Short mmCIF file of C-alpha atoms in Angstrom, two decimals:
data_model
loop_
_atom_site.label_atom_id
_atom_site.label_comp_id
_atom_site.label_asym_id
_atom_site.label_seq_id
_atom_site.Cartn_x
_atom_site.Cartn_y
_atom_site.Cartn_z
CA MET A 1 -8.80 -28.49 15.07
CA LYS A 2 -11.96 -27.95 13.12
CA VAL A 3 -12.05 -28.34 9.51
CA ILE A 4 -12.88 -25.12 8.07
CA ARG A 5 -14.77 -25.00 4.61
CA VAL A 6 -13.73 -22.19 2.32
CA ALA A 7 -14.90 -20.82 -0.39
CA ILE A 8 -12.91 -18.33 -2.64
CA LEU A 9 -14.50 -15.46 -4.56
CA GLY A 10 -12.20 -14.64 -7.51
CA PHE A 11 -9.45 -16.76 -9.03
CA GLY A 12 -7.18 -14.37 -10.31
CA THR A 13 -3.29 -14.45 -9.49
CA VAL A 14 -3.64 -14.47 -5.54
CA GLY A 15 -6.93 -16.80 -6.09
CA GLN A 16 -4.75 -19.15 -7.44
CA SER A 17 -1.89 -18.99 -4.83
CA VAL A 18 -4.39 -19.46 -2.29
CA ALA A 19 -6.11 -22.46 -3.46
CA ARG A 20 -2.68 -24.10 -4.16
CA LEU A 21 -2.03 -23.75 -0.44
CA LEU A 22 -5.56 -24.77 0.50
CA VAL A 23 -5.49 -27.93 -1.53
CA SER A 24 -2.11 -29.14 -0.71
CA GLY A 25 -3.32 -30.74 2.54
CA LYS A 26 -0.84 -29.06 4.79
CA THR A 27 -3.36 -26.54 6.45
CA GLY A 28 -6.29 -28.38 7.76
CA LEU A 29 -8.36 -26.38 5.86
CA GLU A 30 -10.86 -27.40 2.75
CA LEU A 31 -11.41 -25.36 -0.24
CA THR A 32 -15.19 -26.65 -1.25
CA CYS A 33 -15.90 -23.59 -3.63
CA VAL A 34 -14.45 -21.20 -6.20
CA PHE A 35 -16.46 -18.35 -7.63
CA ASN A 36 -15.49 -16.73 -10.65
CA ARG A 37 -17.42 -14.79 -13.60
CA ASN A 38 -15.80 -17.15 -16.31
CA VAL A 39 -15.55 -20.27 -14.88
CA GLU A 40 -14.72 -22.41 -18.27
CA ARG A 41 -11.62 -19.98 -18.93
CA LYS A 42 -10.50 -20.35 -15.19
CA GLN A 43 -10.84 -24.06 -14.51
CA VAL A 44 -7.53 -25.66 -13.91
CA ASP A 45 -6.54 -29.32 -13.98
CA TRP A 46 -4.64 -29.48 -10.37
CA MET A 47 -7.90 -28.49 -8.52
CA PRO A 48 -9.51 -31.60 -6.83
CA ASN A 49 -13.11 -32.79 -8.06
CA THR A 50 -14.38 -32.29 -4.86
CA VAL A 51 -14.23 -28.34 -5.25
CA ASP A 52 -17.52 -26.53 -6.73
CA TRP A 53 -17.08 -24.36 -9.56
CA THR A 54 -19.93 -21.58 -9.84
CA GLY A 55 -20.28 -18.21 -11.55
CA ASN A 56 -23.35 -17.70 -9.52
CA ILE A 57 -22.74 -16.09 -6.21
CA ASP A 58 -25.86 -17.26 -4.68
CA GLU A 59 -24.61 -20.60 -4.77
CA VAL A 60 -21.51 -19.74 -2.64
CA PHE A 61 -24.05 -18.29 0.03
CA THR A 62 -26.36 -20.99 0.10
CA SER A 63 -23.72 -23.91 0.37
CA ASP A 64 -22.09 -25.16 3.44
CA VAL A 65 -19.04 -23.04 3.52
CA ASP A 66 -17.59 -21.75 7.05
CA VAL A 67 -15.47 -18.67 5.81
CA VAL A 68 -15.56 -16.43 2.71
CA VAL A 69 -12.31 -15.09 1.18
CA GLU A 70 -12.95 -12.33 -1.11
CA LEU A 71 -10.38 -11.70 -3.93
CA LEU A 72 -12.19 -9.73 -6.39
CA GLY A 73 -10.78 -6.33 -6.00
CA GLY A 74 -12.52 -3.07 -6.26
CA LEU A 75 -15.36 -1.52 -4.38
CA GLU A 76 -18.14 -3.41 -5.96
CA PRO A 77 -19.34 -6.08 -5.94
CA ALA A 78 -16.69 -7.12 -3.40
CA GLY A 79 -18.07 -4.67 -0.65
CA SER A 80 -21.62 -5.97 -1.04
CA TRP A 81 -20.45 -9.84 -0.98
CA ILE A 82 -18.60 -9.14 2.15
CA GLN A 83 -21.25 -7.51 3.99
CA ARG A 84 -23.61 -10.51 2.61
CA ALA A 85 -21.27 -13.13 4.21
CA LEU A 86 -21.09 -11.01 7.62
CA MET A 87 -25.07 -10.68 7.83
CA GLU A 88 -24.98 -14.50 7.23
CA GLY A 89 -22.70 -15.03 10.11
CA LYS A 90 -19.78 -16.00 7.77
CA PRO A 91 -16.28 -14.73 8.78
CA VAL A 92 -14.50 -12.89 5.85
CA VAL A 93 -10.86 -12.85 4.96
CA THR A 94 -9.93 -10.29 2.67
CA ALA A 95 -7.05 -8.96 0.47
CA ASN A 96 -9.18 -5.96 -0.69
CA LYS A 97 -7.51 -2.62 0.40
CA GLN A 98 -10.10 -0.36 -1.01
CA VAL A 99 -13.15 -2.16 0.59
CA ILE A 100 -11.53 -1.82 4.11
CA ALA A 101 -10.00 1.67 3.59
CA ASN A 102 -13.37 2.90 2.31
CA ASP A 103 -15.96 0.97 4.51
CA GLY A 104 -13.80 -0.79 7.03
CA ALA A 105 -15.22 0.63 9.75
CA ARG A 106 -18.61 0.09 9.11
CA LEU A 107 -18.09 -3.76 8.20
CA SER A 108 -16.14 -3.96 11.52
CA GLU A 109 -18.80 -2.82 13.40
CA LEU A 110 -21.02 -5.27 11.42
CA ALA A 111 -18.79 -8.19 12.03
CA ALA A 112 -18.54 -7.23 15.93
CA VAL A 113 -22.59 -7.24 16.03
CA LYS A 114 -22.92 -10.80 13.92
CA GLY A 115 -20.00 -12.09 16.42
CA VAL A 116 -17.73 -13.00 13.38
CA CYS A 117 -14.17 -11.93 11.94
CA LEU A 118 -13.41 -9.75 9.32
CA LYS A 119 -9.59 -10.19 8.81
CA PHE A 120 -7.35 -8.13 6.37
CA GLU A 121 -3.75 -8.76 6.77
CA ALA A 122 -3.11 -9.17 3.11
CA ALA A 123 -4.84 -5.91 2.35
CA VAL A 124 -1.93 -3.62 3.38
CA ALA A 125 1.71 -5.10 3.20
CA GLY A 126 1.70 -8.65 1.41
CA VAL A 127 3.20 -11.09 3.74
CA VAL A 128 4.47 -8.48 6.19
CA PRO A 129 2.19 -9.19 9.16
CA ILE A 130 1.53 -5.59 10.24
CA ILE A 131 -2.08 -5.77 11.24
CA SER A 132 -1.53 -8.64 13.68
CA SER A 133 1.61 -7.05 15.16
CA ILE A 134 -0.09 -4.14 15.85
CA ASN A 135 -3.16 -5.70 17.16
CA ASN A 136 -1.27 -8.10 19.43
CA GLY A 137 2.17 -7.41 20.13
CA LEU A 138 1.69 -3.56 20.18
CA ALA A 139 -1.54 -3.10 21.61
CA ALA A 140 -0.49 -1.84 24.69
CA ASP A 141 1.49 1.05 23.31
CA ASN A 142 0.36 4.69 21.67
CA LEU A 143 1.48 4.53 18.16
CA THR A 144 2.17 8.07 16.80
CA ARG A 145 3.62 7.26 13.34
CA VAL A 146 3.62 4.67 10.55
CA ARG A 147 6.12 5.01 7.83
CA GLY A 148 7.23 2.82 5.01
CA VAL A 149 7.31 1.37 1.45
CA LEU A 150 3.90 -0.33 0.93
CA ASN A 151 3.76 -0.91 -2.61
CA GLY A 152 6.06 -3.70 -3.72
CA THR A 153 5.57 -2.87 -7.55
CA CYS A 154 7.04 0.82 -7.03
CA ASN A 155 9.85 -0.57 -4.94
CA PHE A 156 10.51 -3.00 -7.70
CA LEU A 157 10.73 -0.35 -10.13
CA LEU A 158 12.71 2.22 -8.14
CA THR A 159 15.23 -0.32 -6.67
CA LYS A 160 16.14 -1.53 -10.32
CA MET A 161 16.36 2.07 -11.84
CA GLY A 162 18.81 2.97 -9.19
CA ALA A 163 21.13 -0.23 -9.89
CA SER A 164 20.75 -0.26 -13.83
CA ASP A 165 20.72 2.02 -16.52
CA ALA A 166 17.20 0.70 -17.58
CA SER A 167 14.55 2.96 -18.60
CA PHE A 168 11.39 3.29 -16.62
CA ASP A 169 9.44 1.71 -19.53
CA GLU A 170 11.84 -1.12 -19.28
CA VAL A 171 11.47 -2.00 -15.89
CA LEU A 172 8.00 -1.65 -15.44
CA ALA A 173 7.84 -4.31 -18.38
CA ASP A 174 9.77 -6.65 -16.41
CA ALA A 175 8.01 -6.46 -13.45
CA GLN A 176 4.64 -6.99 -15.28
CA GLU A 177 6.28 -10.20 -16.73
CA ARG A 178 7.16 -11.33 -13.21
CA GLY A 179 3.46 -10.61 -11.96
CA PHE A 180 4.71 -7.94 -9.59
CA ALA A 181 2.76 -5.32 -11.66
CA GLU A 182 -0.69 -4.99 -13.28
CA ALA A 183 -1.51 -4.68 -16.94
CA ASP A 184 -2.55 -1.08 -16.00
CA PRO A 185 -0.26 0.09 -13.07
CA SER A 186 -1.71 3.28 -12.46
CA ALA A 187 -2.80 2.65 -9.11
CA ASP A 188 0.49 1.36 -8.10
CA LEU A 189 2.61 4.11 -9.87
CA ASP A 190 0.51 7.09 -8.86
CA GLY A 191 0.11 6.22 -5.27
CA PHE A 192 -3.46 5.13 -5.05
CA ASP A 193 -2.74 1.35 -3.70
CA ALA A 194 -0.34 3.07 -0.92
CA GLN A 195 -3.24 5.64 -0.39
CA ALA A 196 -5.45 3.14 0.85
CA LYS A 197 -3.24 0.98 2.68
CA LEU A 198 -1.88 4.15 4.57
CA SER A 199 -5.51 5.00 5.52
CA ILE A 200 -5.76 1.42 7.01
CA LEU A 201 -2.81 1.88 8.95
CA SER A 202 -3.99 5.04 10.11
CA ALA A 203 -7.18 3.22 11.73
CA VAL A 204 -5.61 0.35 13.04
CA GLY A 205 -2.12 1.74 14.58
CA LEU A 206 -3.03 5.28 15.27
CA ARG A 207 -6.73 4.93 16.18
CA ARG A 208 -7.67 7.52 13.66
CA LEU A 209 -10.11 7.11 11.03
CA ILE A 210 -9.33 8.87 7.69
CA ASN A 211 -10.69 9.56 4.40
CA PRO A 212 -8.24 7.81 2.24
CA HIS A 213 -8.74 10.20 -0.81
CA GLU A 214 -7.60 13.29 1.40
CA ILE A 215 -4.13 11.80 1.59
CA VAL A 216 -2.25 13.56 -1.04
CA CYS A 217 -0.53 11.42 -3.49
CA ARG A 218 2.43 12.10 -5.84
CA SER A 219 3.44 10.01 -8.65
CA ILE A 220 6.82 8.15 -9.36
CA ARG A 221 6.42 8.38 -13.25
CA GLY A 222 8.68 11.50 -13.28
CA VAL A 223 11.87 10.24 -11.70
CA SER A 224 14.54 9.73 -13.82
CA HIS A 225 18.20 8.80 -13.82
CA ALA A 226 19.30 12.15 -13.32
CA ASP A 227 17.47 12.10 -9.84
CA PHE A 228 19.39 8.89 -8.89
CA GLU A 229 22.58 10.16 -9.81
CA ALA A 230 21.71 13.26 -7.63
CA ALA A 231 20.40 11.07 -4.81
CA ALA A 232 23.83 8.73 -4.96
CA LEU A 233 25.71 12.18 -4.32
CA LEU A 234 23.38 12.99 -1.36
CA GLY A 235 23.97 9.70 0.44
CA CYS A 236 20.45 8.61 -0.59
CA GLY A 237 18.14 6.22 -2.40
CA ILE A 238 14.94 6.82 -3.89
CA ARG A 239 11.71 5.07 -2.59
CA GLN A 240 7.90 5.55 -2.83
CA VAL A 241 7.27 6.48 0.56
CA SER A 242 4.07 6.27 2.69
CA THR A 243 3.81 8.41 6.08
CA VAL A 244 0.87 8.87 8.55
CA GLU A 245 1.74 10.75 11.71
CA LEU A 246 0.05 12.29 14.69
CA THR A 247 0.00 16.21 14.97
CA GLU A 248 1.26 17.22 18.25
CA ASP A 249 -2.04 17.79 19.67
CA GLY A 250 -3.10 14.51 18.37
CA ASP A 251 -6.46 15.85 17.04
CA ALA A 252 -5.36 15.34 13.58
CA VAL A 253 -2.91 13.41 11.21
CA ARG A 254 -0.38 14.30 8.78
CA ALA A 255 -0.34 12.07 5.78
CA GLU A 256 1.34 11.62 2.17
CA VAL A 257 2.38 9.20 -0.42
CA GLY A 258 5.09 9.64 -2.93
CA PRO A 259 8.41 9.27 -4.12
CA ALA A 260 11.13 10.81 -1.48
CA MET A 261 15.10 10.92 -1.15
CA VAL A 262 15.43 8.34 1.67
CA ASN A 263 18.97 8.62 3.85
CA LEU A 264 20.83 5.10 2.85
CA GLY A 265 21.25 4.51 6.63
CA SER A 266 17.45 4.37 7.03
CA ARG A 267 15.90 0.76 6.59
CA VAL A 268 13.26 2.34 4.37
CA ALA A 269 15.90 3.02 1.77
CA GLN A 270 17.39 -0.68 2.17
CA VAL A 271 14.30 -2.72 1.19
CA SER A 272 14.81 -4.03 -2.69
CA GLY A 273 12.76 -5.77 -5.30
CA ASN A 274 9.26 -6.19 -4.31
CA GLU A 275 9.81 -5.87 -0.44
CA ASN A 276 7.74 -3.64 2.01
CA VAL A 277 8.93 -2.06 5.02
CA VAL A 278 6.63 -0.67 7.81
CA VAL A 279 8.39 1.27 10.66
CA VAL A 280 6.15 1.76 13.52
CA ASP A 281 6.53 4.41 16.13
CA GLY A 282 5.17 4.29 19.62
CA LYS A 283 5.47 6.29 22.77
CA SER A 284 6.89 3.23 25.03
CA CYS A 285 8.10 0.87 22.35
CA GLY A 286 10.22 3.15 20.38
CA GLU A 287 10.72 1.94 16.65
CA VAL A 288 9.55 -1.33 15.43
CA ILE A 289 10.35 -2.19 12.06
CA LEU A 290 8.74 -5.31 10.21
CA ILE A 291 9.90 -6.27 6.20
CA GLY A 292 8.91 -8.79 3.79
CA GLN A 293 7.35 -9.28 0.20
CA GLY A 294 4.83 -7.05 -0.84
CA ALA A 295 3.87 -8.13 -4.42
CA GLY A 296 3.15 -11.31 -6.01
CA GLY A 297 0.67 -14.06 -5.35
CA ASP A 298 2.60 -16.34 -3.14
CA PRO A 299 3.26 -13.87 -0.44
CA THR A 300 -0.21 -12.68 -0.49
CA ALA A 301 -1.71 -15.82 -0.32
CA VAL A 302 0.56 -16.74 2.75
CA ALA A 303 -1.13 -13.70 4.57
CA ILE A 304 -4.47 -14.90 3.79
CA VAL A 305 -4.17 -18.42 4.70
CA SER A 306 -2.75 -17.42 8.13
CA ASP A 307 -5.78 -15.43 8.75
CA LEU A 308 -8.00 -18.46 7.81
CA LEU A 309 -5.81 -20.43 10.20
CA ALA A 310 -6.53 -18.13 12.66
CA ILE A 311 -10.04 -18.14 12.48
CA ALA A 312 -9.87 -21.97 12.53
CA SER A 313 -8.01 -21.73 15.70
CA GLY A 314 -10.85 -19.51 17.21
CA ASP A 315 -9.09 -16.05 17.27
CA GLY A 316 -11.78 -13.76 17.19
CA ALA A 317 -9.94 -10.55 16.59
CA PRO A 318 -11.82 -7.81 18.10
CA ASN A 319 -12.88 -4.66 15.94
CA LEU A 320 -9.70 -3.03 14.74
CA PHE A 321 -11.33 0.19 13.44
CA PRO A 322 -12.49 3.16 15.50
CA SER A 323 -16.12 3.97 15.29
CA VAL A 324 -17.79 5.20 12.04
CA GLY A 325 -18.25 8.81 13.42
CA ALA A 326 -14.73 9.02 14.74
CA SER A 327 -13.34 10.74 11.48
CA CYS A 328 -10.07 12.66 11.80
CA GLN A 329 -8.78 15.50 9.69
CA VAL A 330 -5.73 15.19 7.27
CA GLU A 331 -3.21 17.98 7.34
CA PRO A 332 -0.16 18.10 4.97
CA MET A 333 3.36 16.97 6.07
CA GLY A 334 5.47 19.88 7.86
CA LYS A 335 8.43 21.64 6.82
CA ARG A 336 11.62 19.47 5.50
CA SER A 337 14.34 19.54 3.09
CA HIS A 338 13.31 18.94 -0.71
CA TYR A 339 15.65 17.90 -3.88
CA VAL A 340 14.25 19.80 -7.01
CA ARG A 341 14.76 19.12 -10.45
CA VAL A 342 13.60 21.76 -13.05
CA GLY A 343 13.32 20.42 -16.75
CA GLY A 344 15.18 23.47 -18.11
CA PRO A 345 17.20 26.75 -17.41
CA GLN A 346 14.75 29.29 -16.41
CA SER A 347 15.46 31.43 -13.27
CA VAL A 348 13.05 30.21 -10.61
CA ALA A 349 14.95 31.96 -7.72
CA GLY A 350 12.07 34.68 -7.49
CA ASN A 351 9.36 32.52 -7.16
CA LEU A 352 11.14 30.27 -4.54
CA SER A 353 12.30 33.18 -2.38
CA ASP A 354 8.76 34.84 -2.34
CA LEU A 355 7.47 31.73 -0.82
CA GLY A 356 10.24 31.39 1.49
CA VAL A 357 12.49 28.70 -0.13
CA VAL A 358 16.03 28.90 -0.37
CA PRO A 359 18.04 26.43 -2.62
CA ALA A 360 20.89 25.61 0.22
CA ARG A 361 22.84 23.22 -2.27
CA THR A 362 22.91 23.46 -6.06
CA LEU A 363 23.99 19.97 -7.80
CA GLU A 364 25.44 19.99 -11.33
CA GLY A 365 22.34 19.28 -13.56
CA ARG A 366 22.83 17.50 -16.83
CA ASP A 367 21.36 18.47 -20.24
CA GLY A 368 20.80 22.07 -18.81
CA GLN A 369 18.45 21.03 -16.04
CA VAL A 370 18.93 22.93 -12.67
CA GLN A 371 19.04 20.81 -9.50
CA PHE A 372 19.40 21.69 -6.05
CA VAL A 373 18.29 20.92 -2.51
CA THR A 374 16.32 23.69 -0.37
CA ASN A 375 16.00 24.48 3.16
CA ARG A 376 13.49 23.58 5.37
CA CYS A 377 10.05 24.21 3.74
CA THR A 378 6.80 22.64 2.84
CA THR A 379 6.29 20.60 -0.59
CA GLU A 380 3.21 22.56 -1.01
CA ALA A 381 5.34 25.95 -1.12
CA ILE A 382 7.97 24.47 -3.90
CA GLU A 383 4.91 23.09 -5.88
CA SER A 384 3.52 26.48 -6.08
CA ALA A 385 6.87 28.37 -6.93
CA LEU A 386 7.87 26.02 -9.47
CA ARG A 387 4.14 25.65 -11.40
CA PRO A 388 4.94 28.48 -13.56
CA SER A 389 8.45 27.17 -14.78
CA GLU A 390 7.03 24.05 -16.07
CA THR A 391 8.22 24.12 -19.79
CA THR A 392 8.16 21.89 -22.82
CA ARG A 393 11.28 20.08 -24.32
CA GLY A 394 10.73 19.18 -27.75
CA ASP A 395 7.23 17.71 -28.10
CA ARG A 396 7.23 16.23 -24.40
CA ALA A 397 6.10 18.08 -21.35
CA GLU A 398 8.60 18.62 -18.65
CA ARG A 399 7.46 18.74 -15.10
CA ALA A 400 9.72 20.06 -12.06
CA VAL A 401 10.53 16.87 -9.86
CA VAL A 402 10.17 17.70 -6.18
CA LEU A 403 11.12 15.07 -3.96
CA PRO A 404 11.40 15.33 0.26
CA VAL A 405 14.35 14.37 1.81
CA ILE A 406 14.04 12.06 4.47
CA ASP A 407 16.32 10.70 7.44
#
C-alpha cells in the first residue's frame, strides 16, 4: 500500500484523536501537516517533529500532502477549503455535517469531475459505518425510510435522565465534562446537528436531495422527569429520534427531528449513553440496523481514519449525492398517537376537539399538570390546539410538551 501523506485542518478534540491514530504507526498513513489558527496554543509534546505545524492555510496546499482531512466545523472557511483541495486534485475526508448537508451535492460533483474522493462517513453517526453500508452493502436495494438516534449528546442526556433523579442541567454538565457535549450545546439539544445528518442520509440513502432547514426540529429541553414517569407507564423510553421517509408516491419525503416516546421493544429505544442507532428500511432487504458510539473524539476518529485507509487502498467511491438540480420537497409527518403534558390545569378539550384531536388515555399528572395520550393525529394539529394553553408558573414559562409515540 502506498504511504499517503495527510494534512489535518483543525486540532480540536477530534483532530487530536485522528492525529494519535495516524502517528501510532499502525495505519500506513503519514501525518505530515497540522493546520490550526493558534499553533502555539495547540502544539503537543507527543507529536513527532516530522510533522509541520502552520497557521497559514496556503502552506498546507503548497506542501506535498496527498489527502486533506477537514475538521474545522462550520460552513466557512471549511467549505471553501474543501473546494480548494478538490480543485487541486486532493481527496478530502471530512466530519463536517453542515458543509455536506448544505453543499454536498455540488462538492461531490466537483470531486467526480476532478477524479478524486470526497468522503464523509464521520459526518453522520460517529463510528457507525452507515454511509459505506448504504453505498456498498445496500446499493442494490431501494430504501424507503431511515430512522434513528443520530446525536450521541442527546442520547446520553435522555438515557441518564431516564435512569436517575439527576436534573437536565446536571446531566448536561456531566456530558460536557466527558467530552460528549459542547460548551454551547444548542445545536445538539435543539435538533440542528441531527437535522444536518438526516438530510445527508436522505441524499445518500433515499436518493432525495433536500434542504436541511426544511426539516422540522423540536428541542429536547422541555423533557422532564414527569415525562419519563409517563413513558414508563406506557412501556416506552424517550429518545431524540430522526426520521426521513419517502411519501407513498415517492415524489417527496416526510422528515423530522425531535424527542419521542419509543416502544421499549424497539432497537431505537434500547441504545444508551452516547450510542447512535440507524435503522434502514428497504423494499427488498427489510430492516437493517447499525449501532455504535456517536459522540466523542475517538469514535469519530475511527470513522475518519477508515475513510483515509479506503482512499489509500484505491477505493474511489462514486458520487453519493443526487444531482444539484434534483431537490425534493419536505412534508410533515403523518398521523400518529402523541403523549401530551400541559403545564397547568387549563381546559384544552375545546381546542383539541376543534382540530380533531381526542385524548384517548389520561394519565395521573403531578403538580396539577395534565398528561394524556391522543388518538392518531398530526403533531401540528396538537401544537396549534395547545398554543393558547401555554402558561406561566411562578416566574418560569411552562410550554406544553408534545411527544409522538413511535412503535
